[in-house]
Amino acid sequence: MFSYDPIGYVKSPYASTPQIPKGLGAKHETEGTLEILPQYEVGLTDIEGFSHLFVLWVFDRADGYELIGTPPTDSRPHGVFATRSPRRPNPIGLTVVQLLRREGRVLHLRGVDMLDGTPILDIKPYLSSIPQEQLRRGWLAEAESRASKEEEHAS
Amino acid sequence: MFSYDPIGYVKSPYASTPQIPKGLGAKHETEGTLEILPQYEVGLTDIEGFSHLFVLWVFDRADGYELIGTPPTDSRPHGVFATRSPRRPNPIGLTVVQLLRREGRVLHLRGVDMLDGTPILDIKPYLSSIPQEQLRRGWLAEAESRASKEEEHAS
């Protein structure tokens, strides 16, 4: 068993889960901050140079897990490791955020999808992307394609 | 404090850290597997549809942490949260891998940079990329630029 203490906490406008945009086409443009604990501030040195960061955090309000579940982006169930469900065996979240600016031990971000007060485990620089044309996105691409056909049909 | 049990383990050709390619221009094309514990196998349902995955894992052989350190890609020190150093306050690793195929509870991957036997905490689908032209890569871009100038100078 591996144990971790938070390095800081998220400040976001989301007080409860239903407020977080979800489902196909959900935009994550929300601004918020990461407030790093004073003892770790020096670990942020030079982070300003990166436009994007990975944030690892705790789904601290998730309750247990389910190995198969239906995500908000689909009407069909999928394995938990093929989704971003909070109800995971190890409830750790991962978000790619845009770093707007740093003020001391506070990072101002765009793209926050965490609840206010979420504990942060780690921050890493986002160094490179897989080119979009090399990505296959399984059930999510299928759900998007079904949704756009239904839209066509309805119009 | 948040505690996590591994959901499985990495099989890789790397028995010790010096064998892992590091530094500027290091390629991560190495093949390896994730072996998920039997009780979590059903959580892999539909994962085959994704070309790339995020793997969260434990730097289980890292020893303590340092808030400022010099990465193998540079001759200058940087804050730990601006690097991928294993010596982090919470020693959790994050790797983007290509999923080659699944056999039951074994995922065959390209792009493994973990040591053999590394504990896995979570697997998530890689859904989208930040376009390369939107990325700023701080000290890493500077180190690459210095390295290519030194190469020119030497030739």
PDB file of C-alpha atoms in Angstrom:
ATOM      1  CA  MET A   1       0.000   0.000   0.000  1.00  0.00           C
ATOM      2  CA  PHE A   2       1.247   3.473  -0.959  1.00  0.00           C
ATOM      3  CA  SER A   3       0.213   6.581   0.965  1.00  0.00           C
ATOM      4  CA  TYR A   4       0.314  10.186  -0.126  1.00  0.00           C
ATOM      5  CA  ASP A   5      -0.259  13.544   1.533  1.00  0.00           C
ATOM      6  CA  PRO A   6      -1.652  16.408  -0.525  1.00  0.00           C
ATOM      7  CA  ILE A   7       0.844  19.021  -1.781  1.00  0.00           C
ATOM      8  CA  GLY A   8      -1.971  21.570  -1.998  1.00  0.00           C
ATOM      9  CA  TYR A   9      -5.625  22.135  -2.804  1.00  0.00           C
ATOM     10  CA  VAL A  10      -7.795  23.239  -5.738  1.00  0.00           C
ATOM     11  CA  LYS A  11      -9.899  26.398  -5.644  1.00  0.00           C
ATOM     12  CA  SER A  12     -12.688  26.102  -8.179  1.00  0.00           C
ATOM     13  CA  PRO A  13     -16.215  27.454  -8.677  1.00  0.00           C
ATOM     14  CA  TYR A  14     -17.627  23.900  -8.367  1.00  0.00           C
ATOM     15  CA  ALA A  15     -19.052  23.142  -4.929  1.00  0.00           C
ATOM     16  CA  SER A  16     -20.743  19.902  -5.996  1.00  0.00           C
ATOM     17  CA  THR A  17     -20.408  17.323  -8.759  1.00  0.00           C
ATOM     18  CA  PRO A  18     -23.560  18.211 -10.779  1.00  0.00           C
ATOM     19  CA  GLN A  19     -22.104  21.692 -11.441  1.00  0.00           C
ATOM     20  CA  ILE A  20     -19.173  20.249 -13.426  1.00  0.00           C
ATOM     21  CA  PRO A  21     -19.812  20.212 -17.210  1.00  0.00           C
ATOM     22  CA  LYS A  22     -20.054  16.606 -18.408  1.00  0.00           C
ATOM     23  CA  GLY A  23     -21.045  14.631 -21.473  1.00  0.00           C
ATOM     24  CA  LEU A  24     -20.260  14.938 -25.177  1.00  0.00           C
ATOM     25  CA  GLY A  25     -19.030  18.368 -26.194  1.00  0.00           C
ATOM     26  CA  ALA A  26     -18.557  19.554 -22.594  1.00  0.00           C
ATOM     27  CA  LYS A  27     -16.089  22.455 -22.559  1.00  0.00           C
ATOM     28  CA  HIS A  28     -13.515  22.743 -19.833  1.00  0.00           C
ATOM     29  CA  GLU A  29     -12.645  26.422 -19.927  1.00  0.00           C
ATOM     30  CA  THR A  30     -13.308  27.099 -16.269  1.00  0.00           C
ATOM     31  CA  GLU A  31     -10.702  29.083 -14.378  1.00  0.00           C
ATOM     32  CA  GLY A  32      -9.457  28.154 -10.950  1.00  0.00           C
ATOM     33  CA  THR A  33      -6.279  27.923  -8.915  1.00  0.00           C
ATOM     34  CA  LEU A  34      -3.982  25.413  -7.320  1.00  0.00           C
ATOM     35  CA  GLU A  35      -2.732  26.576  -3.946  1.00  0.00           C
ATOM     36  CA  ILE A  36       0.452  24.718  -3.136  1.00  0.00           C
ATOM     37  CA  LEU A  37       1.460  24.317   0.512  1.00  0.00           C
ATOM     38  CA  PRO A  38       4.236  26.723   1.603  1.00  0.00           C
ATOM     39  CA  GLN A  39       6.768  23.926   2.192  1.00  0.00           C
ATOM     40  CA  TYR A  40       6.558  22.885  -1.474  1.00  0.00           C
ATOM     41  CA  GLU A  41       6.620  26.341  -3.096  1.00  0.00           C
ATOM     42  CA  VAL A  42      10.254  26.098  -4.182  1.00  0.00           C
ATOM     43  CA  GLY A  43       9.310  22.986  -6.216  1.00  0.00           C
ATOM     44  CA  LEU A  44       7.361  25.300  -8.544  1.00  0.00           C
ATOM     45  CA  THR A  45      10.557  27.019  -9.750  1.00  0.00           C
ATOM     46  CA  ASP A  46      10.503  27.477 -13.560  1.00  0.00           C
ATOM     47  CA  ILE A  47       6.978  26.086 -13.942  1.00  0.00           C
ATOM     48  CA  GLU A  48       5.925  29.439 -15.483  1.00  0.00           C
ATOM     49  CA  GLY A  49       7.646  28.410 -18.710  1.00  0.00           C
ATOM     50  CA  PHE A  50       5.078  25.704 -19.440  1.00  0.00           C
ATOM     51  CA  SER A  51       1.768  26.474 -21.088  1.00  0.00           C
ATOM     52  CA  HIS A  52       0.114  23.251 -19.918  1.00  0.00           C
ATOM     53  CA  LEU A  53       0.407  20.994 -16.892  1.00  0.00           C
ATOM     54  CA  PHE A  54      -0.789  17.595 -15.755  1.00  0.00           C
ATOM     55  CA  VAL A  55      -2.487  17.765 -12.367  1.00  0.00           C
ATOM     56  CA  LEU A  56      -2.899  14.548 -10.353  1.00  0.00           C
ATOM     57  CA  TRP A  57      -5.532  14.840  -7.677  1.00  0.00           C
ATOM     58  CA  VAL A  58      -7.816  12.878  -5.365  1.00  0.00           C
ATOM     59  CA  PHE A  59     -11.486  12.120  -6.079  1.00  0.00           C
ATOM     60  CA  ASP A  60     -11.934  12.679  -2.335  1.00  0.00           C
ATOM     61  CA  ARG A  61     -15.736  12.713  -2.539  1.00  0.00           C
ATOM     62  CA  ALA A  62     -16.085   9.544  -4.675  1.00  0.00           C
ATOM     63  CA  ASP A  63     -17.788   6.669  -2.895  1.00  0.00           C
ATOM     64  CA  GLY A  64     -16.368   3.222  -3.642  1.00  0.00           C
ATOM     65  CA  TYR A  65     -15.866   1.940  -7.185  1.00  0.00           C
ATOM     66  CA  GLU A  66     -17.562   0.001  -9.907  1.00  0.00           C
ATOM     67  CA  LEU A  67     -15.634  -1.918 -12.559  1.00  0.00           C
ATOM     68  CA  ILE A  68     -18.323  -1.410 -15.216  1.00  0.00           C
ATOM     69  CA  GLY A  69     -20.313   1.807 -15.470  1.00  0.00           C
ATOM     70  CA  THR A  70     -22.109   4.076 -17.909  1.00  0.00           C
ATOM     71  CA  PRO A  71     -20.300   7.396 -18.406  1.00  0.00           C
ATOM     72  CA  PRO A  72     -22.152  10.701 -18.980  1.00  0.00           C
ATOM     73  CA  THR A  73     -20.830  10.687 -22.549  1.00  0.00           C
ATOM     74  CA  ASP A  74     -22.601   7.448 -23.548  1.00  0.00           C
ATOM     75  CA  SER A  75     -25.713   5.368 -22.998  1.00  0.00           C
ATOM     76  CA  ARG A  76     -23.695   2.130 -22.867  1.00  0.00           C
ATOM     77  CA  PRO A  77     -21.552   0.741 -20.043  1.00  0.00           C
ATOM     78  CA  HIS A  78     -17.770   0.439 -20.264  1.00  0.00           C
ATOM     79  CA  GLY A  79     -14.915  -0.785 -18.088  1.00  0.00           C
ATOM     80  CA  VAL A  80     -13.724   1.763 -15.541  1.00  0.00           C
ATOM     81  CA  PHE A  81     -10.185   1.826 -16.994  1.00  0.00           C
ATOM     82  CA  ALA A  82     -11.679   2.828 -20.369  1.00  0.00           C
ATOM     83  CA  THR A  83     -13.434   5.823 -18.750  1.00  0.00           C
ATOM     84  CA  ARG A  84     -12.654   8.828 -16.555  1.00  0.00           C
ATOM     85  CA  SER A  85     -15.184   7.773 -13.900  1.00  0.00           C
ATOM     86  CA  PRO A  86     -14.413   8.954 -10.343  1.00  0.00           C
ATOM     87  CA  ARG A  87     -15.537   5.551  -8.995  1.00  0.00           C
ATOM     88  CA  ARG A  88     -12.185   3.826  -9.614  1.00  0.00           C
ATOM     89  CA  PRO A  89     -10.272   1.259  -7.537  1.00  0.00           C
ATOM     90  CA  ASN A  90      -7.718   4.018  -6.848  1.00  0.00           C
ATOM     91  CA  PRO A  91      -9.715   7.258  -7.094  1.00  0.00           C
ATOM     92  CA  ILE A  92      -6.986   9.464  -8.568  1.00  0.00           C
ATOM     93  CA  GLY A  93      -7.959  12.146 -11.091  1.00  0.00           C
ATOM     94  CA  LEU A  94      -5.840  13.493 -13.939  1.00  0.00           C
ATOM     95  CA  THR A  95      -6.528  16.812 -15.638  1.00  0.00           C
ATOM     96  CA  VAL A  96      -4.599  18.682 -18.312  1.00  0.00           C
ATOM     97  CA  VAL A  97      -4.812  22.381 -17.530  1.00  0.00           C
ATOM     98  CA  GLN A  98      -3.522  25.553 -19.134  1.00  0.00           C
ATOM     99  CA  LEU A  99      -1.252  27.580 -16.859  1.00  0.00           C
ATOM    100  CA  LEU A 100      -2.306  31.237 -17.074  1.00  0.00           C
ATOM    101  CA  ARG A 101       0.148  32.594 -14.533  1.00  0.00           C
ATOM    102  CA  ARG A 102       1.878  31.931 -11.250  1.00  0.00           C
ATOM    103  CA  GLU A 103       1.712  34.111  -8.162  1.00  0.00           C
ATOM    104  CA  GLY A 104       4.056  32.683  -5.556  1.00  0.00           C
ATOM    105  CA  ARG A 105       2.588  29.362  -4.511  1.00  0.00           C
ATOM    106  CA  VAL A 106      -0.680  29.916  -6.404  1.00  0.00           C
ATOM    107  CA  LEU A 107      -1.086  28.670  -9.980  1.00  0.00           C
ATOM    108  CA  HIS A 108      -3.874  30.296 -12.003  1.00  0.00           C
ATOM    109  CA  LEU A 109      -5.337  27.814 -14.462  1.00  0.00           C
ATOM    110  CA  ARG A 110      -7.854  27.401 -17.231  1.00  0.00           C
ATOM    111  CA  GLY A 111      -9.530  24.015 -17.665  1.00  0.00           C
ATOM    112  CA  VAL A 112     -10.314  23.147 -14.061  1.00  0.00           C
ATOM    113  CA  ASP A 113     -12.823  20.298 -13.679  1.00  0.00           C
ATOM    114  CA  MET A 114     -12.245  19.499 -10.010  1.00  0.00           C
ATOM    115  CA  LEU A 115     -14.458  20.332  -7.050  1.00  0.00           C
ATOM    116  CA  ASP A 116     -13.469  23.189  -4.763  1.00  0.00           C
ATOM    117  CA  GLY A 117     -11.131  21.906  -2.059  1.00  0.00           C
ATOM    118  CA  THR A 118      -9.874  18.897  -4.041  1.00  0.00           C
ATOM    119  CA  PRO A 119      -6.519  17.626  -2.688  1.00  0.00           C
ATOM    120  CA  ILE A 120      -3.632  17.732  -5.180  1.00  0.00           C
ATOM    121  CA  LEU A 121      -1.084  14.921  -5.262  1.00  0.00           C
ATOM    122  CA  ASP A 122       1.304  16.053  -7.987  1.00  0.00           C
ATOM    123  CA  ILE A 123       1.922  18.493 -10.840  1.00  0.00           C
ATOM    124  CA  LYS A 124       3.957  17.634 -13.925  1.00  0.00           C
ATOM    125  CA  PRO A 125       4.886  19.580 -17.062  1.00  0.00           C
ATOM    126  CA  TYR A 126       2.999  18.670 -20.248  1.00  0.00           C
ATOM    127  CA  LEU A 127       5.843  18.096 -22.675  1.00  0.00           C
ATOM    128  CA  SER A 128       4.387  16.654 -25.857  1.00  0.00           C
ATOM    129  CA  SER A 129       1.175  15.500 -27.498  1.00  0.00           C
ATOM    130  CA  ILE A 130       0.229  12.423 -29.456  1.00  0.00           C
ATOM    131  CA  PRO A 131      -0.770  13.812 -32.894  1.00  0.00           C
ATOM    132  CA  GLN A 132      -4.559  13.835 -33.199  1.00  0.00           C
ATOM    133  CA  GLU A 133      -4.459  11.744 -36.391  1.00  0.00           C
ATOM    134  CA  GLN A 134      -2.742   8.890 -34.497  1.00  0.00           C
ATOM    135  CA  LEU A 135      -5.457   8.676 -31.825  1.00  0.00           C
ATOM    136  CA  ARG A 136      -8.166   6.042 -31.777  1.00  0.00           C
ATOM    137  CA  ARG A 137     -10.816   6.840 -29.169  1.00  0.00           C
ATOM    138  CA  GLY A 138     -12.898   3.628 -29.030  1.00  0.00           C
ATOM    139  CA  TRP A 139     -16.376   3.886 -27.532  1.00  0.00           C
ATOM    140  CA  LEU A 140     -16.130   7.668 -27.203  1.00  0.00           C
ATOM    141  CA  ALA A 141     -15.732   8.131 -30.977  1.00  0.00           C
ATOM    142  CA  GLU A 142     -18.643   5.706 -31.513  1.00  0.00           C
ATOM    143  CA  ALA A 143     -20.855   7.598 -29.050  1.00  0.00           C
ATOM    144  CA  GLU A 144     -19.982  10.908 -30.751  1.00  0.00           C
ATOM    145  CA  SER A 145     -20.793   9.435 -34.146  1.00  0.00           C
ATOM    146  CA  ARG A 146     -24.160   8.062 -32.907  1.00  0.00           C
ATOM    147  CA  ALA A 147     -25.001  11.423 -31.307  1.00  0.00           C
ATOM    148  CA  SER A 148     -24.260  13.352 -34.507  1.00  0.00           C
ATOM    149  CA  LYS A 149     -26.392  10.897 -36.563  1.00  0.00           C
ATOM    150  CA  GLU A 150     -29.274  11.324 -34.123  1.00  0.00           C
ATOM    151  CA  GLU A 151     -28.914  15.090 -34.444  1.00  0.00           C
ATOM    152  CA  GLU A 152     -29.028  14.849 -38.242  1.00  0.00           C
ATOM    153  CA  HIS A 153     -32.057  12.603 -38.011  1.00  0.00           C
ATOM    154  CA  ALA A 154     -33.819  15.053 -35.694  1.00  0.00           C
ATOM    155  CA  SER A 155     -33.133  18.077 -37.890  1.00  0.00           C
TER     156      SER A 155
ATOM    157  CA  MET B   1      -3.417  10.904   3.833  1.00  0.00           C
ATOM    158  CA  PHE B   2      -4.643   8.842   0.882  1.00  0.00           C
ATOM    159  CA  SER B   3      -3.623   5.207   0.450  1.00  0.00           C
ATOM    160  CA  TYR B   4      -3.687   3.092  -2.670  1.00  0.00           C
ATOM    161  CA  ASP B   5      -3.131  -0.576  -3.479  1.00  0.00           C
ATOM    162  CA  PRO B   6      -1.695  -1.509  -6.871  1.00  0.00           C
ATOM    163  CA  ILE B   7      -4.157  -2.724  -9.520  1.00  0.00           C
ATOM    164  CA  GLY B   8      -1.328  -4.609 -11.255  1.00  0.00           C
ATOM    165  CA  TYR B   9       2.339  -4.548 -12.187  1.00  0.00           C
ATOM    166  CA  VAL B  10       4.545  -3.561 -15.131  1.00  0.00           C
ATOM    167  CA  LYS B  11       6.658  -6.091 -17.018  1.00  0.00           C
ATOM    168  CA  SER B  12       9.461  -4.264 -18.774  1.00  0.00           C
ATOM    169  CA  PRO B  13      13.014  -5.014 -19.962  1.00  0.00           C
ATOM    170  CA  TYR B  14      14.408  -2.474 -17.473  1.00  0.00           C
ATOM    171  CA  ALA B  15      15.796  -4.046 -14.314  1.00  0.00           C
ATOM    172  CA  SER B  16      17.496  -0.874 -13.101  1.00  0.00           C
ATOM    173  CA  THR B  17      17.171   2.858 -13.630  1.00  0.00           C
ATOM    174  CA  PRO B  18      20.362   3.434 -15.702  1.00  0.00           C
ATOM    175  CA  GLN B  19      18.907   1.157 -18.429  1.00  0.00           C
ATOM    176  CA  ILE B  20      16.007   3.542 -19.096  1.00  0.00           C
ATOM    177  CA  PRO B  21      16.698   5.951 -22.001  1.00  0.00           C
ATOM    178  CA  LYS B  22      16.953   9.514 -20.667  1.00  0.00           C
ATOM    179  CA  GLY B  23      17.945  12.972 -21.772  1.00  0.00           C
ATOM    180  CA  LEU B  24      17.251  15.060 -24.881  1.00  0.00           C
ATOM    181  CA  GLY B  25      16.058  13.021 -27.837  1.00  0.00           C
ATOM    182  CA  ALA B  26      15.554   9.827 -25.800  1.00  0.00           C
ATOM    183  CA  LYS B  27      13.084   7.584 -27.633  1.00  0.00           C
ATOM    184  CA  HIS B  28      10.452   5.677 -25.725  1.00  0.00           C
ATOM    185  CA  GLU B  29       9.606   2.865 -28.122  1.00  0.00           C
ATOM    186  CA  THR B  30      10.197   0.035 -25.684  1.00  0.00           C
ATOM    187  CA  GLU B  31       7.583  -2.680 -25.502  1.00  0.00           C
ATOM    188  CA  GLY B  32       6.296  -4.125 -22.268  1.00  0.00           C
ATOM    189  CA  THR B  33       3.089  -5.197 -20.577  1.00  0.00           C
ATOM    190  CA  LEU B  34       0.772  -4.240 -17.774  1.00  0.00           C
ATOM    191  CA  GLU B  35      -0.516  -7.256 -15.898  1.00  0.00           C
ATOM    192  CA  ILE B  36      -3.725  -6.313 -14.133  1.00  0.00           C
ATOM    193  CA  LEU B  37      -4.785  -8.293 -11.065  1.00  0.00           C
ATOM    194  CA  PRO B  38      -7.559 -10.835 -11.774  1.00  0.00           C
ATOM    195  CA  GLN B  39     -10.114  -9.035  -9.593  1.00  0.00           C
ATOM    196  CA  TYR B  40      -9.859  -5.909 -11.781  1.00  0.00           C
ATOM    197  CA  GLU B  41      -9.888  -7.582 -15.223  1.00  0.00           C
ATOM    198  CA  VAL B  42     -13.516  -6.685 -15.969  1.00  0.00           C
ATOM    199  CA  GLY B  43     -12.571  -3.012 -15.560  1.00  0.00           C
ATOM    200  CA  LEU B  44     -10.564  -3.330 -18.808  1.00  0.00           C
ATOM    201  CA  THR B  45     -13.739  -3.886 -20.867  1.00  0.00           C
ATOM    202  CA  ASP B  46     -13.620  -1.847 -24.119  1.00  0.00           C
ATOM    203  CA  ILE B  47     -10.104  -0.555 -23.488  1.00  0.00           C
ATOM    204  CA  GLU B  48      -9.022  -2.189 -26.780  1.00  0.00           C
ATOM    205  CA  GLY B  49     -10.709   0.652 -28.673  1.00  0.00           C
ATOM    206  CA  PHE B  50      -8.151   3.205 -27.499  1.00  0.00           C
ATOM    207  CA  SER B  51      -4.812   3.645 -29.220  1.00  0.00           C
ATOM    208  CA  HIS B  52      -3.183   5.393 -26.269  1.00  0.00           C
ATOM    209  CA  LEU B  53      -3.516   5.251 -22.500  1.00  0.00           C
ATOM    210  CA  PHE B  54      -2.348   7.168 -19.459  1.00  0.00           C
ATOM    211  CA  VAL B  55      -0.691   4.904 -16.908  1.00  0.00           C
ATOM    212  CA  LEU B  56      -0.326   6.130 -13.314  1.00  0.00           C
ATOM    213  CA  TRP B  57       2.274   4.204 -11.381  1.00  0.00           C
ATOM    214  CA  VAL B  58       4.525   4.266  -8.335  1.00  0.00           C
ATOM    215  CA  PHE B  59       8.198   5.262  -8.353  1.00  0.00           C
ATOM    216  CA  ASP B  60       8.611   2.479  -5.800  1.00  0.00           C
ATOM    217  CA  ARG B  61      12.403   2.587  -5.928  1.00  0.00           C
ATOM    218  CA  ALA B  62      12.766   6.363  -5.592  1.00  0.00           C
ATOM    219  CA  ASP B  63      14.440   7.499  -2.402  1.00  0.00           C
ATOM    220  CA  GLY B  64      12.997  10.634  -0.810  1.00  0.00           C
ATOM    221  CA  TYR B  65      12.546  13.845  -2.755  1.00  0.00           C
ATOM    222  CA  GLU B  66      14.271  17.083  -3.644  1.00  0.00           C
ATOM    223  CA  LEU B  67      12.358  20.242  -4.507  1.00  0.00           C
ATOM    224  CA  ILE B  68      15.081  21.495  -6.868  1.00  0.00           C
ATOM    225  CA  GLY B  69      17.094  19.166  -9.053  1.00  0.00           C
ATOM    226  CA  THR B  70      18.929  18.915 -12.365  1.00  0.00           C
ATOM    227  CA  PRO B  71      17.131  16.665 -14.853  1.00  0.00           C
ATOM    228  CA  PRO B  72      19.027  14.441 -17.342  1.00  0.00           C
ATOM    229  CA  THR B  73      17.758  16.722 -20.141  1.00  0.00           C
ATOM    230  CA  ASP B  74      19.508  19.841 -18.864  1.00  0.00           C
ATOM    231  CA  SER B  75      22.611  21.096 -17.087  1.00  0.00           C
ATOM    232  CA  ARG B  76      20.573  23.528 -14.984  1.00  0.00           C
ATOM    233  CA  PRO B  77      18.393  22.866 -11.933  1.00  0.00           C
ATOM    234  CA  HIS B  78      14.598  23.240 -11.961  1.00  0.00           C
ATOM    235  CA  GLY B  79      11.716  22.842  -9.531  1.00  0.00           C
ATOM    236  CA  VAL B  80      10.497  19.271  -9.177  1.00  0.00           C
ATOM    237  CA  PHE B  81       6.986  20.152 -10.394  1.00  0.00           C
ATOM    238  CA  ALA B  82       8.511  21.500 -13.619  1.00  0.00           C
ATOM    239  CA  THR B  83      10.273  18.146 -14.222  1.00  0.00           C
ATOM    240  CA  ARG B  84       9.484  14.434 -14.413  1.00  0.00           C
ATOM    241  CA  SER B  85      11.968  13.574 -11.648  1.00  0.00           C
ATOM    242  CA  PRO B  86      11.153  10.415  -9.642  1.00  0.00           C
ATOM    243  CA  ARG B  87      12.245  12.183  -6.444  1.00  0.00           C
ATOM    244  CA  ARG B  88       8.895  13.939  -5.894  1.00  0.00           C
ATOM    245  CA  PRO B  89       6.937  14.640  -2.676  1.00  0.00           C
ATOM    246  CA  ASN B  90       4.392  12.068  -3.909  1.00  0.00           C
ATOM    247  CA  PRO B  91       6.406   9.703  -6.103  1.00  0.00           C
ATOM    248  CA  ILE B  92       3.708   8.928  -8.678  1.00  0.00           C
ATOM    249  CA  GLY B  93       4.731   8.420 -12.309  1.00  0.00           C
ATOM    250  CA  LEU B  94       2.658   9.186 -15.398  1.00  0.00           C
ATOM    251  CA  THR B  95       3.369   7.670 -18.800  1.00  0.00           C
ATOM    252  CA  VAL B  96       1.492   7.916 -22.089  1.00  0.00           C
ATOM    253  CA  VAL B  97       1.719   4.535 -23.796  1.00  0.00           C
ATOM    254  CA  GLN B  98       0.458   3.089 -27.056  1.00  0.00           C
ATOM    255  CA  LEU B  99      -1.834   0.091 -26.584  1.00  0.00           C
ATOM    256  CA  LEU B 100      -0.750  -2.607 -29.042  1.00  0.00           C
ATOM    257  CA  ARG B 101      -3.243  -5.275 -27.964  1.00  0.00           C
ATOM    258  CA  ARG B 102      -5.016  -6.804 -25.007  1.00  0.00           C
ATOM    259  CA  GLU B 103      -4.885 -10.454 -23.990  1.00  0.00           C
ATOM    260  CA  GLY B 104      -7.279 -10.957 -21.096  1.00  0.00           C
ATOM    261  CA  ARG B 105      -5.828  -9.043 -18.172  1.00  0.00           C
ATOM    262  CA  VAL B 106      -2.540  -8.294 -19.950  1.00  0.00           C
ATOM    263  CA  LEU B 107      -2.081  -5.076 -21.931  1.00  0.00           C
ATOM    264  CA  HIS B 108       0.732  -5.081 -24.490  1.00  0.00           C
ATOM    265  CA  LEU B 109       2.222  -1.616 -24.826  1.00  0.00           C
ATOM    266  CA  ARG B 110       4.783   0.448 -26.676  1.00  0.00           C
ATOM    267  CA  GLY B 111       6.424   3.336 -24.883  1.00  0.00           C
ATOM    268  CA  VAL B 112       7.173   1.739 -21.530  1.00  0.00           C
ATOM    269  CA  ASP B 113       9.662   3.692 -19.398  1.00  0.00           C
ATOM    270  CA  MET B 114       9.034   2.014 -16.058  1.00  0.00           C
ATOM    271  CA  LEU B 115      11.223  -0.502 -14.243  1.00  0.00           C
ATOM    272  CA  ASP B 116      10.206  -4.152 -14.274  1.00  0.00           C
ATOM    273  CA  GLY B 117       7.831  -4.867 -11.395  1.00  0.00           C
ATOM    274  CA  THR B 118       6.584  -1.273 -11.051  1.00  0.00           C
ATOM    275  CA  PRO B 119       3.207  -1.109  -9.242  1.00  0.00           C
ATOM    276  CA  ILE B 120       0.357   0.379 -11.290  1.00  0.00           C
ATOM    277  CA  LEU B 121      -2.208   2.643  -9.610  1.00  0.00           C
ATOM    278  CA  ASP B 122      -4.550   3.474 -12.471  1.00  0.00           C
ATOM    279  CA  ILE B 123      -5.132   3.387 -16.232  1.00  0.00           C
ATOM    280  CA  LYS B 124      -7.127   6.005 -18.126  1.00  0.00           C
ATOM    281  CA  PRO B 125      -7.990   6.471 -21.799  1.00  0.00           C
ATOM    282  CA  TYR B 126      -6.077   9.173 -23.673  1.00  0.00           C
ATOM    283  CA  LEU B 127      -8.886  11.164 -25.245  1.00  0.00           C
ATOM    284  CA  SER B 128      -7.399  14.290 -26.793  1.00  0.00           C
ATOM    285  CA  SER B 129      -4.175  16.202 -27.292  1.00  0.00           C
ATOM    286  CA  ILE B 130      -3.205  19.811 -26.880  1.00  0.00           C
ATOM    287  CA  PRO B 131      -2.162  20.902 -30.388  1.00  0.00           C
ATOM    288  CA  GLN B 132       1.638  21.058 -30.599  1.00  0.00           C
ATOM    289  CA  GLU B 133       1.564  24.714 -31.769  1.00  0.00           C
ATOM    290  CA  GLN B 134      -0.186  25.730 -28.525  1.00  0.00           C
ATOM    291  CA  LEU B 135       2.481  24.196 -26.281  1.00  0.00           C
ATOM    292  CA  ARG B 136       5.197  26.166 -24.548  1.00  0.00           C
ATOM    293  CA  ARG B 137       7.805  23.905 -22.997  1.00  0.00           C
ATOM    294  CA  GLY B 138       9.870  26.292 -20.843  1.00  0.00           C
ATOM    295  CA  TRP B 139      13.307  25.137 -19.799  1.00  0.00           C
ATOM    296  CA  LEU B 140      13.081  21.998 -21.926  1.00  0.00           C
ATOM    297  CA  ALA B 141      12.738  24.007 -25.149  1.00  0.00           C
ATOM    298  CA  GLU B 142      15.652  26.209 -23.998  1.00  0.00           C
ATOM    299  CA  ALA B 143      17.828  23.164 -23.248  1.00  0.00           C
ATOM    300  CA  GLU B 144      17.012  21.688 -26.664  1.00  0.00           C
ATOM    301  CA  SER B 145      17.864  24.965 -28.354  1.00  0.00           C
ATOM    302  CA  ARG B 146      21.201  25.221 -26.488  1.00  0.00           C
ATOM    303  CA  ALA B 147      22.029  21.603 -27.363  1.00  0.00           C
ATOM    304  CA  SER B 148      21.360  22.114 -31.057  1.00  0.00           C
ATOM    305  CA  LYS B 149      23.523  25.297 -31.082  1.00  0.00           C
ATOM    306  CA  GLU B 150      26.371  23.405 -29.399  1.00  0.00           C
ATOM    307  CA  GLU B 151      26.036  20.689 -32.017  1.00  0.00           C
ATOM    308  CA  GLU B 152      26.234  23.259 -34.827  1.00  0.00           C
ATOM    309  CA  HIS B 153      29.261  24.845 -33.184  1.00  0.00           C
ATOM    310  CA  ALA B 154      30.994  21.464 -32.906  1.00  0.00           C
ATOM    311  CA  SER B 155      30.404  20.517 -36.533  1.00  0.00           C
TER     312      SER B 155
END
